[in-house]
Short mmCIF file of C-alpha atoms and ligand atoms in Angstrom, two decimals:
data_model
loop_
_atom_site.label_atom_id
_atom_site.label_comp_id
_atom_site.label_asym_id
_atom_site.label_seq_id
_atom_site.Cartn_x
_atom_site.Cartn_y
_atom_site.Cartn_z
CA MET A 1237 0.00 0.00 0.00
CA ASP A 1238 0.98 3.60 -0.59
CA ILE A 1239 2.62 5.43 2.33
CA ARG A 1240 -0.32 7.88 2.42
CA THR A 1241 -2.54 4.93 3.27
CA ARG A 1242 -0.08 3.25 5.60
CA LEU A 1243 0.29 6.40 7.74
CA ILE A 1244 -3.47 6.53 8.33
CA ARG A 1245 -4.81 2.97 8.36
CA ASP A 1246 -3.45 2.33 11.87
CA ALA A 1247 -5.94 4.92 13.17
CA THR A 1248 -8.95 2.96 11.90
CA ALA A 1249 -7.67 -0.51 12.84
CA ARG A 1250 -10.17 -2.73 14.64
CA PRO A 1251 -11.48 -2.97 17.33
CA GLN A 1252 -13.50 0.19 16.76
CA ASP A 1253 -15.92 -0.26 19.63
CA ARG A 1254 -16.82 3.32 20.59
CA ARG A 1255 -13.30 4.62 20.68
CA PRO A 1256 -12.07 7.95 19.36
CA VAL A 1257 -10.06 7.89 16.13
CA ASN A 1258 -6.94 9.04 17.97
CA PRO A 1259 -5.30 7.40 20.97
CA PRO A 1260 -5.80 9.11 24.34
CA ILE A 1261 -3.06 11.27 25.83
CA GLU A 1262 -2.09 9.10 28.77
CA ARG A 1263 -0.09 11.00 31.36
CA GLY A 1264 1.28 8.53 33.84
CA THR A 1265 4.31 7.56 35.83
CA THR A 1266 3.08 4.49 37.70
CA ILE A 1267 1.18 1.82 35.77
CA LEU A 1268 -1.13 -0.23 37.98
CA LEU A 1269 -1.21 -4.00 37.50
CA ASN A 1270 -3.47 -6.78 38.68
CA ARG A 1271 -0.86 -9.00 40.26
CA SER A 1272 2.58 -8.57 41.75
CA ALA A 1273 4.05 -11.08 39.29
CA ASP A 1274 2.87 -8.91 36.36
CA LEU A 1275 5.57 -6.38 37.27
CA PHE A 1276 8.16 -8.81 35.93
CA ASP A 1277 6.26 -10.05 32.88
CA ASP A 1278 7.62 -7.90 30.01
CA SER A 1279 5.32 -9.58 27.51
CA ARG A 1280 2.30 -7.85 29.07
CA GLY A 1281 3.31 -4.32 28.16
CA PRO A 1282 4.72 -1.35 30.04
CA VAL A 1283 5.04 -1.30 33.80
CA TYR A 1284 6.24 2.32 34.05
CA GLY A 1285 5.25 5.44 32.10
CA LEU A 1286 8.85 5.90 30.87
CA ASP A 1287 8.31 2.85 28.64
CA GLY A 1288 5.72 4.84 26.64
CA LEU A 1289 1.93 4.49 26.44
CA SER A 1290 -0.66 4.58 23.62
CA ALA A 1291 0.32 7.80 21.82
CA HIS A 1292 4.00 6.79 21.93
CA LYS A 1293 3.25 3.34 20.54
CA ALA A 1294 1.09 4.70 17.70
CA LEU A 1295 3.80 7.24 16.83
CA GLU A 1296 6.48 4.53 16.83
CA ARG A 1297 4.38 2.41 14.46
CA GLY A 1298 3.92 5.38 12.14
CA ILE A 1299 7.64 6.23 12.04
CA ALA A 1300 8.40 2.54 11.45
CA GLU A 1301 6.17 2.70 8.33
CA LEU A 1302 7.98 5.82 7.13
CA GLU A 1303 11.52 4.62 7.74
CA ALA A 1304 10.90 0.95 6.81
CA ALA A 1305 12.19 0.07 10.29
CA SER A 1306 11.61 -2.92 12.54
CA HIS A 1307 12.26 -0.88 15.70
CA VAL A 1308 11.70 2.80 16.47
CA GLU A 1309 12.64 4.63 19.66
CA LEU A 1310 11.41 8.13 20.50
CA ALA A 1311 13.50 10.98 21.89
CA PRO A 1312 12.57 14.34 23.43
CA SER A 1313 14.18 16.33 20.58
CA GLY A 1314 15.84 15.79 17.24
CA LEU A 1315 19.19 16.51 18.82
CA ALA A 1316 18.61 13.76 21.42
CA ALA A 1317 17.79 11.39 18.54
CA VAL A 1318 21.29 12.19 17.19
CA THR A 1319 23.17 11.94 20.50
CA ILE A 1320 21.48 8.69 21.65
CA PRO A 1321 22.94 6.46 18.89
CA LEU A 1322 26.31 8.26 19.06
CA THR A 1323 26.41 7.39 22.77
CA ALA A 1324 25.21 3.85 22.06
CA MET A 1325 27.71 3.04 19.33
CA LEU A 1326 30.91 4.71 20.59
CA GLY A 1327 33.23 4.24 23.57
CA ALA A 1328 36.63 5.38 24.81
CA GLY A 1329 39.32 4.95 22.15
CA ASP A 1330 36.83 4.81 19.28
CA GLU A 1331 36.73 7.13 16.31
CA VAL A 1332 33.73 8.45 14.38
CA LEU A 1333 33.83 9.89 10.85
CA ILE A 1334 31.27 12.66 10.28
CA THR A 1335 30.22 14.60 7.21
CA ASP A 1336 31.41 18.19 7.51
CA ALA A 1337 27.94 19.38 6.41
CA CYS A 1338 26.33 17.87 9.52
CA TYR A 1339 23.77 19.62 11.70
CA GLY A 1340 25.76 22.12 13.82
CA PRO A 1341 24.85 20.81 17.30
CA THR A 1342 25.92 17.28 16.22
CA ARG A 1343 29.43 18.66 15.76
CA LYS A 1344 29.28 20.36 19.15
CA PHE A 1345 28.25 17.14 20.94
CA CYS A 1346 31.15 15.30 19.31
CA SER A 1347 33.76 17.97 20.02
CA GLN A 1348 32.66 18.54 23.63
CA THR A 1349 30.91 15.60 25.30
CA LEU A 1350 32.19 12.69 23.21
CA LYS A 1351 35.71 14.10 23.38
CA ARG A 1352 35.59 14.08 27.19
CA TYR A 1353 34.71 10.39 27.03
CA GLY A 1354 37.70 9.59 24.83
CA VAL A 1355 35.99 9.47 21.42
CA THR A 1356 37.70 11.15 18.46
CA ALA A 1357 35.60 12.77 15.72
CA ARG A 1358 37.04 13.41 12.25
CA TYR A 1359 35.21 15.27 9.51
CA TYR A 1360 35.16 14.36 5.83
CA PRO A 1361 34.09 16.61 2.93
CA PRO A 1362 30.38 16.02 2.22
CA ARG A 1363 31.08 15.36 -1.48
CA SER A 1364 33.59 12.56 -0.72
CA THR A 1365 33.02 9.44 -2.82
CA PRO A 1366 32.40 6.18 -0.91
CA GLU A 1367 36.02 5.19 -1.65
CA GLU A 1368 37.33 8.50 -0.29
CA VAL A 1369 35.32 8.05 2.91
CA MET A 1370 36.59 4.49 3.31
CA ALA A 1371 40.18 5.67 2.82
CA LEU A 1372 39.77 7.58 6.12
CA VAL A 1373 38.63 4.50 8.04
CA GLY A 1374 41.24 3.36 10.55
CA GLU A 1375 41.60 0.64 13.18
CA ALA A 1376 39.54 2.64 15.70
CA THR A 1377 36.73 3.76 13.35
CA ARG A 1378 33.43 2.36 14.63
CA LEU A 1379 30.86 4.63 13.02
CA ILE A 1380 30.34 6.78 9.92
CA VAL A 1381 27.79 9.57 10.26
CA LEU A 1382 26.00 10.77 7.12
CA GLU A 1383 23.53 13.53 6.45
CA ALA A 1384 21.94 14.06 3.05
CA PRO A 1385 21.26 16.62 1.80
CA GLY A 1386 23.76 18.36 4.07
CA SER A 1387 22.63 21.07 6.48
CA LEU A 1388 22.71 24.55 4.85
CA THR A 1389 24.71 23.57 1.74
CA PHE A 1390 22.59 20.55 0.62
CA GLU A 1391 25.36 18.26 -0.69
CA VAL A 1392 23.87 14.83 -1.47
CA GLN A 1393 26.02 11.90 -0.39
CA ASP A 1394 26.11 8.54 -2.13
CA VAL A 1395 24.39 6.94 0.85
CA PRO A 1396 23.95 3.42 -0.61
CA GLY A 1397 27.59 3.40 -1.77
CA ILE A 1398 29.00 4.46 1.60
CA ALA A 1399 26.71 2.05 3.48
CA ARG A 1400 27.77 -0.88 1.29
CA LEU A 1401 31.51 -0.29 1.67
CA ALA A 1402 31.20 0.42 5.40
CA LYS A 1403 29.29 -2.83 5.95
CA ALA A 1404 32.02 -4.75 4.11
CA ARG A 1405 34.60 -3.22 6.50
CA GLY A 1406 32.47 -3.90 9.59
CA VAL A 1407 31.91 -0.20 10.33
CA ALA A 1408 28.39 0.91 11.36
CA THR A 1409 26.58 3.79 9.62
CA MET A 1410 24.11 6.33 10.90
CA ILE A 1411 22.28 9.06 8.98
CA ASP A 1412 20.44 12.20 9.99
CA ASN A 1413 17.35 11.78 7.80
CA THR A 1414 15.53 14.94 8.94
CA TYR A 1415 15.49 16.48 5.44
CA ALA A 1416 13.51 13.52 4.05
CA ALA A 1417 11.41 13.10 7.22
CA GLY A 1418 11.56 9.41 6.28
CA LEU A 1419 9.05 10.15 3.53
CA LEU A 1420 11.41 11.11 0.69
CA PHE A 1421 14.17 8.58 1.45
CA GLN A 1422 14.41 5.32 3.41
CA PRO A 1423 18.09 4.90 4.38
CA LEU A 1424 17.54 1.54 6.11
CA ASN A 1425 16.47 0.12 2.72
CA HIS A 1426 19.87 1.19 1.39
CA GLY A 1427 21.94 -0.57 4.03
CA VAL A 1428 22.32 2.21 6.62
CA ASP A 1429 22.19 0.83 10.19
CA ILE A 1430 20.56 3.76 12.02
CA SER A 1431 18.29 6.50 10.65
CA VAL A 1432 17.42 9.40 12.94
CA GLN A 1433 15.19 12.39 12.42
CA ALA A 1434 13.89 15.45 14.21
CA LEU A 1435 10.12 15.10 14.50
CA SER A 1436 10.17 18.82 15.36
CA LYS A 1437 10.48 19.53 11.63
CA TYR A 1438 8.08 18.07 9.04
CA VAL A 1439 6.44 15.33 11.10
CA GLY A 1440 5.28 17.82 13.74
CA GLY A 1441 4.81 20.32 10.93
CA HIS A 1442 3.36 23.19 12.99
CA SER A 1443 6.37 24.65 14.86
CA ASP A 1444 4.84 23.66 18.17
CA VAL A 1445 6.51 20.44 19.30
CA PHE A 1446 9.96 18.94 19.89
CA GLY A 1447 10.65 15.28 19.28
CA GLY A 1448 13.04 12.85 17.68
CA ALA A 1449 13.04 9.29 16.40
CA VAL A 1450 15.72 6.63 16.06
CA ALA A 1451 14.90 3.90 13.52
CA VAL A 1452 16.80 0.63 13.10
CA ASN A 1453 16.31 -2.73 11.46
CA ASP A 1454 18.59 -4.93 13.48
CA ALA A 1455 17.76 -6.24 16.96
CA GLY A 1456 21.37 -5.98 18.19
CA THR A 1457 21.62 -2.30 17.27
CA TRP A 1458 18.19 -1.68 18.73
CA ARG A 1459 19.24 -3.19 22.09
CA LYS A 1460 22.23 -0.82 22.26
CA VAL A 1461 20.02 2.21 21.48
CA ARG A 1462 17.32 1.08 23.92
CA ALA A 1463 19.91 0.60 26.69
CA VAL A 1464 21.09 4.23 26.38
CA ILE A 1465 17.51 5.48 26.48
CA ASP A 1466 16.77 3.40 29.60
CA GLU A 1467 20.02 4.20 31.37
CA MET A 1468 19.97 7.93 30.65
CA GLY A 1469 16.26 8.36 31.29
CA TRP A 1470 15.25 9.85 27.94
CA TYR A 1471 11.51 10.35 27.54
CA LEU A 1472 9.15 12.08 25.10
CA SER A 1473 6.10 13.52 26.84
CA PRO A 1474 2.74 11.94 25.87
CA ASP A 1475 1.39 15.35 24.84
CA ASP A 1476 4.34 15.82 22.47
CA ALA A 1477 4.05 12.27 21.12
CA TRP A 1478 0.36 12.96 20.46
CA LEU A 1479 1.11 16.23 18.61
CA ALA A 1480 3.80 14.57 16.51
CA LEU A 1481 1.33 11.76 15.69
CA ARG A 1482 -1.28 14.30 14.63
CA GLY A 1483 1.26 15.88 12.29
CA LEU A 1484 2.33 12.52 10.90
CA ARG A 1485 -1.10 11.74 9.39
CA THR A 1486 -0.92 14.76 7.05
CA LEU A 1487 2.83 14.66 6.36
CA PRO A 1488 2.62 13.49 2.69
CA LEU A 1489 0.03 16.14 1.82
CA ARG A 1490 2.00 18.95 3.41
CA MET A 1491 5.32 17.76 2.00
CA ALA A 1492 3.93 17.80 -1.56
CA GLN A 1493 2.87 21.42 -1.11
CA HIS A 1494 6.20 22.45 0.47
CA GLU A 1495 7.98 20.78 -2.44
CA ALA A 1496 5.88 22.49 -5.12
CA GLY A 1497 6.16 25.92 -3.50
CA ALA A 1498 9.92 25.64 -2.92
CA LEU A 1499 10.58 24.50 -6.48
CA GLU A 1500 8.55 27.38 -7.89
CA ALA A 1501 10.40 29.90 -5.72
CA ALA A 1502 13.82 28.30 -6.38
CA ARG A 1503 13.35 28.27 -10.17
CA TRP A 1504 12.22 31.90 -10.07
CA LEU A 1505 15.18 32.90 -7.90
CA GLU A 1506 17.62 31.27 -10.35
CA GLU A 1507 16.48 33.81 -12.97
CA GLN A 1508 16.94 36.90 -10.81
CA PRO A 1509 19.93 39.19 -11.50
CA GLU A 1510 20.83 39.52 -7.78
CA VAL A 1511 21.23 35.75 -7.37
CA LEU A 1512 24.57 34.00 -7.95
CA LYS A 1513 23.18 30.48 -7.46
CA VAL A 1514 20.42 28.49 -5.82
CA LEU A 1515 21.34 25.47 -3.70
CA HIS A 1516 18.44 23.07 -4.25
CA PRO A 1517 19.20 19.41 -4.95
CA ALA A 1518 16.10 18.93 -7.14
CA LEU A 1519 17.28 21.59 -9.61
CA PRO A 1520 19.27 20.22 -12.58
CA SER A 1521 21.85 23.00 -11.97
CA PHE A 1522 22.77 21.46 -8.58
CA PRO A 1523 26.05 19.47 -8.65
CA ASP A 1524 24.60 16.36 -6.91
CA HIS A 1525 21.30 16.41 -8.76
CA ALA A 1526 21.82 12.97 -10.36
CA VAL A 1527 22.41 11.21 -7.01
CA PHE A 1528 19.47 13.05 -5.47
CA LYS A 1529 17.19 11.94 -8.32
CA ARG A 1530 18.40 8.36 -8.02
CA ASP A 1531 17.78 8.05 -4.26
CA PHE A 1532 15.09 10.54 -3.20
CA SER A 1533 11.43 10.39 -4.22
CA GLY A 1534 11.09 14.17 -3.87
CA SER A 1535 12.30 17.33 -2.17
CA ASN A 1536 11.01 19.46 0.72
CA GLY A 1537 10.54 23.21 1.32
CA LEU A 1538 14.13 23.99 2.21
CA PHE A 1539 16.88 25.44 0.01
CA GLY A 1540 19.66 28.02 -0.09
CA VAL A 1541 20.21 31.17 -2.12
CA VAL A 1542 23.68 32.61 -2.68
CA LEU A 1543 23.61 36.29 -3.54
CA LYS A 1544 26.03 37.95 -5.96
CA PRO A 1545 29.23 39.26 -4.29
CA GLY A 1546 28.68 42.44 -2.29
CA LEU A 1547 24.95 41.88 -1.71
CA ASP A 1548 23.98 41.53 1.94
CA GLY A 1549 21.92 38.48 3.00
CA ASP A 1550 20.88 40.07 6.30
CA ARG A 1551 19.40 42.96 4.39
CA LEU A 1552 17.35 40.61 2.20
CA ILE A 1553 16.06 38.73 5.25
CA ASP A 1554 15.17 41.94 7.10
CA SER A 1555 13.20 43.22 4.09
CA LEU A 1556 10.91 40.19 3.78
CA GLU A 1557 7.38 40.44 5.13
CA LEU A 1558 5.96 36.94 4.64
CA PHE A 1559 9.10 35.02 5.65
CA GLY A 1560 9.67 34.95 9.38
CA THR A 1561 13.25 35.42 10.54
CA GLY A 1562 14.10 32.27 12.41
CA VAL A 1563 16.04 29.04 12.53
CA SER A 1564 14.48 25.60 12.22
CA TRP A 1565 12.01 24.62 9.49
CA GLY A 1566 9.30 22.09 8.64
CA GLY A 1567 6.38 24.13 9.96
CA TYR A 1568 3.56 25.58 7.84
CA GLU A 1569 5.23 29.02 7.79
CA SER A 1570 7.93 30.38 5.53
CA LEU A 1571 11.24 31.31 7.17
CA ALA A 1572 14.53 32.91 6.19
CA SER A 1573 17.81 32.66 8.05
CA PRO A 1574 21.43 33.71 7.42
CA GLY A 1575 23.78 30.85 6.57
CA ASP A 1576 27.21 32.50 6.43
CA ARG A 1577 28.02 32.46 10.15
CA MET A 1578 26.83 28.87 10.49
CA ILE A 1579 29.00 27.42 7.73
CA ALA A 1580 31.97 29.42 9.05
CA ARG A 1581 32.13 26.97 12.00
CA ARG A 1582 32.94 24.01 9.77
CA SER A 1583 36.31 22.25 9.73
CA LEU A 1584 36.75 22.65 6.00
CA LYS A 1585 36.28 26.25 4.91
CA GLN A 1586 33.94 26.73 2.00
CA ASP A 1587 33.64 29.82 -0.18
CA LEU A 1588 30.23 29.96 -1.81
CA GLY A 1589 31.06 33.19 -3.65
CA GLY A 1590 28.48 35.33 -1.90
CA SER A 1591 26.15 35.68 1.05
CA LEU A 1592 24.07 32.53 1.82
CA VAL A 1593 20.42 32.82 2.83
CA ARG A 1594 18.45 29.72 3.77
CA LEU A 1595 14.78 29.76 2.89
CA HIS A 1596 12.04 27.49 4.12
CA VAL A 1597 8.98 27.67 1.90
CA GLY A 1598 5.82 27.13 3.92
CA LEU A 1599 2.25 26.48 2.83
CA GLU A 1600 1.43 30.04 1.70
CA ALA A 1601 0.59 30.63 -1.98
CA PRO A 1602 3.89 30.52 -3.91
CA ALA A 1603 3.01 33.64 -5.96
CA ASP A 1604 2.69 35.69 -2.78
CA LEU A 1605 6.04 34.42 -1.51
CA ILE A 1606 7.68 35.24 -4.83
CA SER A 1607 6.32 38.82 -4.68
CA ASP A 1608 7.77 39.08 -1.19
CA LEU A 1609 11.16 37.80 -2.39
CA ARG A 1610 11.11 40.35 -5.23
CA ARG A 1611 10.48 43.09 -2.70
CA GLY A 1612 13.40 41.80 -0.61
CA LEU A 1613 15.75 41.67 -3.61
CA ASP A 1614 14.72 45.20 -4.63
CA ALA A 1615 15.74 46.40 -1.16
CA LEU A 1616 19.31 45.11 -1.72
CA GLY A 1617 20.11 47.93 -4.15
CA ARG A 1618 18.94 50.62 -1.79
C1 PLP B 693 16.55 20.52 13.59
C2 PLP B 693 17.47 19.43 13.30
C3 PLP B 693 17.88 18.54 14.30
C4 PLP B 693 17.51 18.73 15.76
O1 PLP B 693 16.16 18.78 16.04
P1 PLP B 693 15.63 19.48 17.38
O2 PLP B 693 14.32 18.84 17.62
O3 PLP B 693 15.57 20.94 17.08
O4 PLP B 693 16.61 19.15 18.46
C5 PLP B 693 18.71 17.51 13.95
N1 PLP B 693 19.13 17.35 12.70
C6 PLP B 693 18.77 18.18 11.70
C7 PLP B 693 19.29 17.94 10.33
C8 PLP B 693 17.94 19.26 11.98
O5 PLP B 693 17.62 20.08 10.99
#
């Protein structure tokens, strides 16, 4: 069945005996049981609220459909969904190879916390071929972290190629799949061991909830991830699980609209005299377009615009009326944020040739957004 059906059919599953369509929000620490012995019978379901109740379970089933996963664990934020598997897979003396176009806070966790625990992080250029990535693998390398398209600069990695070579060398792989929300790309189907995503973005979809998900297909990896969650006490609140679940049901519909609006705006921007280039992997002008087309079933609302030299990205952002000024993305609203200072923190310095502005195209009418962008570009000359 189509994913649009699979994300919804769970809600109407039998029994349907006078129950609401959606699961209840169950707030609970203690779970009461009939008999003392039930406390030690794992097969009978949760014995403590931390294990997750109905909304959590329904959300886990939905993410499992998206990511083609056998096991899904929930986290209180997208960042926690990144740090949980890093903690689970790495120990003192180990090394992790990370794409240099990773989500900024992922880099911070590796250079601060993981470093204190004796883990070394090395960064590889996001456009490295699978062979170039494998050439960096050493005796201590336990994990390769991917992210495609890369944060801010949108490089598309050859995920199946890297996963295949890593598996042959016995090195685990993990990907931050937030761009695809699991809908546009299923990394586990391409041999990646762990796929994580921020539910705060497109799954939530309304800029009102934090959450994360860790998806795996192998019971051994799942046990390691589950152990970190248990031992560290990670928990997603039932209210937040419920909101993320509500968003999940309409994800494909919203994503299609984000995609259409972003493509219309990106193609228009490519034609404007103030624009040096547009960083959007679904545009034929993008360097990794062929890989993107091969692996992804579509694109989302996010892309970058590089202005011609001398034009000021902050000025463009400040002149827009329909685009909010803010980080994050995936909600119904359009947003603009400056990219230059964020890519300056990378290990490998990158010169894009002009000021980088990241746009998130929301669910407004594309023609209105384009008029707004024209107004912003006009302000650059003043
Ligand atoms: C936003 C984001 C995260 C973190 O999600 P939060 O819920 O904000 O912690 C992780 N990875 C990527 C690629 C993101 O864009």
